[in-house]
Short mmCIF file of C-alpha atoms in Angstrom, two decimals:
data_model
loop_
_atom_site.label_atom_id
_atom_site.label_comp_id
_atom_site.label_asym_id
_atom_site.label_seq_id
_atom_site.Cartn_x
_atom_site.Cartn_y
_atom_site.Cartn_z
CA MET A 270 17.79 2.81 -24.12
CA ARG A 271 17.36 3.30 -20.52
CA VAL A 272 18.14 0.23 -17.73
CA LEU A 273 16.94 1.10 -14.61
CA ASP A 274 17.60 -1.42 -10.61
CA PHE A 275 14.33 -1.70 -9.09
CA ASP A 276 14.71 -1.44 -5.35
CA GLY A 277 17.05 0.41 -3.58
CA THR A 278 17.21 2.29 -7.09
CA ILE A 279 13.89 3.51 -7.53
CA TYR A 280 11.72 2.08 -4.70
CA ASP A 281 12.69 3.13 -1.50
CA GLY A 282 13.31 0.16 -0.12
CA GLU A 283 12.93 -3.82 -1.33
CA SER A 284 9.36 -4.20 -2.17
CA LEU A 285 9.61 -8.35 -1.86
CA LEU A 286 10.69 -8.27 1.51
CA ASP A 287 8.29 -5.13 2.00
CA PHE A 288 5.38 -7.63 0.47
CA TYR A 289 6.29 -10.42 3.13
CA PHE A 290 5.66 -7.92 5.70
CA PHE A 291 2.19 -7.21 4.07
CA THR A 292 1.32 -10.58 3.88
CA LEU A 293 2.98 -10.51 7.07
CA ARG A 294 -0.35 -8.42 8.48
CA ARG A 295 -2.71 -10.75 6.98
CA TYR A 296 -1.70 -14.23 7.69
CA GLY A 297 0.26 -14.54 10.98
CA SER A 298 1.22 -18.24 10.57
CA MET A 299 4.08 -16.66 7.94
CA VAL A 300 6.49 -15.60 10.28
CA ARG A 301 7.97 -19.19 10.16
CA PHE A 302 9.56 -18.56 6.45
CA ALA A 303 11.79 -15.24 8.04
CA PRO A 304 14.75 -16.30 9.97
CA ALA A 305 15.54 -18.70 6.84
CA ALA A 306 14.94 -16.25 4.48
CA LEU A 307 16.78 -13.82 6.27
CA TYR A 308 19.61 -15.50 7.33
CA TYR A 309 20.35 -16.88 4.16
CA ALA A 310 20.23 -13.56 2.63
CA ILE A 311 22.64 -11.36 5.17
CA ARG A 312 24.93 -14.68 4.34
CA TYR A 313 24.88 -13.51 0.94
CA ARG A 314 25.52 -10.15 2.11
CA LEU A 315 28.21 -11.20 3.50
CA GLY A 316 30.00 -13.62 0.79
CA SER A 317 29.49 -16.18 3.22
CA VAL A 318 27.36 -18.27 1.14
CA THR A 319 27.64 -18.53 -3.20
CA LEU A 320 24.97 -17.45 -5.58
CA GLU A 321 23.34 -21.11 -6.40
CA GLU A 322 22.94 -22.11 -2.48
CA LEU A 323 21.06 -18.91 -1.82
CA ASP A 324 19.87 -19.22 -5.16
CA ARG A 325 18.33 -23.23 -4.00
CA ALA A 326 17.74 -22.01 -0.50
CA MET A 327 15.01 -19.62 -1.80
CA ARG A 328 13.25 -21.70 -4.39
CA ARG A 329 12.92 -24.03 -1.23
CA ILE A 330 11.98 -21.08 1.16
CA GLY A 331 10.13 -19.32 -1.69
CA GLY A 332 8.32 -22.31 -2.34
CA ARG A 333 7.19 -22.93 1.31
CA TYR A 334 5.95 -19.63 1.49
CA LEU A 335 3.71 -19.69 -1.64
CA GLN A 336 2.42 -22.85 -1.30
CA ARG A 337 1.41 -21.87 2.76
CA LEU A 338 0.41 -18.62 0.80
CA THR A 339 -1.82 -19.67 -2.47
CA SER A 340 -3.58 -22.40 -0.17
CA ARG A 341 -5.49 -19.74 2.15
CA PRO A 342 -9.43 -20.14 1.28
CA ASP A 343 -9.70 -16.25 0.15
CA PHE A 344 -5.66 -16.61 -1.37
CA ASP A 345 -5.60 -13.90 -4.61
CA MET A 346 -2.50 -12.96 -5.96
CA ASP A 347 -4.36 -10.37 -7.64
CA ARG A 348 -5.99 -8.74 -5.44
CA LEU A 349 -3.02 -9.21 -2.34
CA VAL A 350 -0.68 -7.72 -5.22
CA SER A 351 -2.64 -4.86 -6.45
CA GLU A 352 -3.78 -4.08 -2.83
CA PHE A 353 0.02 -3.93 -1.51
CA TRP A 354 0.53 -1.21 -4.68
CA ASP A 355 -2.09 0.40 -2.78
CA ARG A 356 -0.79 1.12 -0.27
CA ASN A 357 2.85 1.64 -1.66
CA MET A 358 3.38 3.56 -4.93
CA SER A 359 4.37 5.85 -2.49
CA LYS A 360 7.78 4.81 -2.34
CA ILE A 361 8.78 5.20 -5.32
CA MET A 362 11.49 8.27 -4.98
CA ASP A 363 11.04 11.67 -6.53
CA TRP A 364 13.88 11.51 -8.95
CA TYR A 365 12.31 9.25 -10.59
CA ARG A 366 10.40 9.90 -13.81
CA PRO A 367 9.72 6.93 -15.19
CA ARG A 368 9.30 6.84 -19.58
CA GLN A 369 7.42 4.15 -21.48
CA ASP A 370 10.34 2.68 -23.14
CA ASP A 371 12.54 2.56 -19.85
CA VAL A 372 13.23 -1.10 -18.62
CA ILE A 373 12.64 -2.12 -14.98
CA LEU A 374 15.66 -5.15 -14.27
CA THR A 375 15.04 -6.42 -11.22
CA ALA A 376 15.62 -9.41 -8.88
CA SER A 377 12.35 -8.84 -7.79
CA PHE A 378 9.24 -11.46 -8.84
CA ASP A 379 7.55 -10.23 -11.83
CA VAL A 380 4.35 -10.34 -10.61
CA VAL A 381 4.96 -8.26 -7.92
CA ALA A 382 7.49 -5.46 -10.18
CA GLY A 383 5.27 -5.78 -12.85
CA GLU A 384 2.67 -4.41 -11.38
CA ALA A 385 4.36 -1.43 -10.68
CA CYS A 386 6.36 -1.04 -13.33
CA ARG A 387 2.83 -0.64 -15.04
CA ARG A 388 1.34 1.75 -12.96
CA LEU A 389 4.24 3.65 -13.90
CA GLY A 390 3.74 3.22 -17.68
CA VAL A 391 6.79 1.85 -17.53
CA GLY A 392 6.28 -0.80 -20.48
CA ARG A 393 9.09 -3.40 -19.77
CA CYS A 394 9.71 -5.12 -16.46
CA ILE A 395 12.72 -8.33 -16.07
CA GLY A 396 12.04 -9.64 -12.52
CA SER A 397 12.76 -12.49 -11.34
CA THR A 398 9.89 -15.60 -12.77
CA LEU A 399 7.41 -16.54 -10.71
CA ASP A 400 5.20 -19.51 -11.93
CA MET A 401 1.34 -19.43 -9.85
CA GLU A 402 0.17 -21.99 -10.80
CA THR A 403 2.82 -24.69 -10.24
CA LEU A 404 4.47 -22.65 -7.86
CA GLU A 405 7.93 -22.84 -9.46
CA VAL A 406 10.13 -20.16 -9.82
CA GLY A 407 11.73 -19.82 -13.47
CA TYR A 408 14.85 -18.09 -12.68
CA LEU A 409 16.00 -15.67 -10.48
CA ASN A 410 17.25 -12.33 -11.58
CA PHE A 411 20.85 -10.92 -9.73
CA GLY A 412 24.28 -10.54 -9.38
CA PRO A 413 25.75 -12.17 -12.34
CA GLY A 414 22.17 -13.73 -14.06
CA LYS A 415 20.87 -10.23 -15.12
CA PRO A 416 22.95 -9.58 -18.00
CA VAL A 417 21.64 -13.13 -19.33
CA HIS A 418 18.18 -12.76 -18.33
CA PHE A 419 18.70 -8.31 -20.36
CA MET A 420 19.96 -10.02 -23.19
CA GLU A 421 17.83 -12.56 -24.03
CA ALA A 422 14.12 -9.90 -22.66
CA VAL A 423 15.86 -7.62 -25.29
CA GLY A 424 18.09 -8.78 -27.32
CA ASP A 425 22.02 -9.39 -28.20
CA GLY A 426 22.01 -6.11 -29.69
CA ALA A 427 20.64 -3.89 -27.54
CA ARG A 428 22.07 -0.65 -26.71
CA ILE A 429 22.47 0.49 -22.99
CA ASP A 430 22.88 3.93 -23.25
CA SER A 431 22.07 4.68 -19.44
CA PHE A 432 21.86 2.44 -15.70
CA TYR A 433 20.41 3.02 -12.60
CA THR A 434 21.39 1.10 -9.59
CA ASP A 435 21.80 1.35 -5.91
CA SER A 436 23.80 -2.14 -5.83
CA ASP A 437 27.74 -2.59 -6.66
CA PHE A 438 26.61 -6.82 -7.35
CA ASP A 439 25.02 -4.60 -10.85
CA ALA A 440 28.79 -4.12 -11.76
CA PRO A 441 28.29 -6.63 -14.10
CA MET A 442 25.83 -4.18 -16.41
CA VAL A 443 27.49 -2.08 -15.26
CA GLN A 444 29.77 -2.68 -17.57
CA LEU A 445 27.15 -3.34 -20.22
CA ALA A 446 26.21 0.96 -20.07
CA ARG A 447 28.27 3.37 -21.85
CA LYS A 448 26.65 5.64 -18.96
CA ALA A 449 25.79 4.09 -15.60
CA TYR A 450 24.52 5.77 -12.45
CA LEU A 451 24.34 4.88 -8.75
CA VAL A 452 20.62 5.81 -6.17
CA GLU A 453 22.20 6.38 -2.88
CA ARG A 454 18.96 7.53 -0.87
CA GLY A 455 17.60 8.88 -3.82
CA CYS A 456 20.08 11.48 -4.58
CA VAL A 457 21.88 9.45 -7.82
CA HIS A 458 25.92 10.08 -9.15
CA ARG A 459 27.33 9.26 -12.15
CA ILE A 460 29.74 6.67 -11.82
CA LYS A 461 30.52 5.60 -15.66
#
């Protein structure tokens, strides 16, 4: 089985950040959520915030963002996600040739990344989960949580033939794979 990270690996950028800016162009008042989200994301990257602290902050900030976004009378998540991918499918990197049996394993929300996977013909997308009815985050799928969520979704006996990533944060998944590849600026290098 081939397992791939999404953002920075097959998608040139961070899809959730791009989706946020996409919604910001439509709904300017959403800008109020950017400073807090960026603050925690940067601190996590620098190692000054734990994964648990980042998880709590993103749930709090994300919940407020979603409540504000979904309270708009013209809100339609399916339409918004579809329009986002109409504009952004061109950011799928040229090196990636989708296979129906690929597994995309991403920190991006399944509601956003899942539509890109559907358009690519990829059968399975394991992302962070979001309940659109309650606006609650089920889990954030990054770092050490990725192998746990992967195994829950595909089964403990799953064998990863190759794993593709752009980040050291995916080291736990690299360890599970028979072969692993690092994607840097669209170039793929074997690292295991």
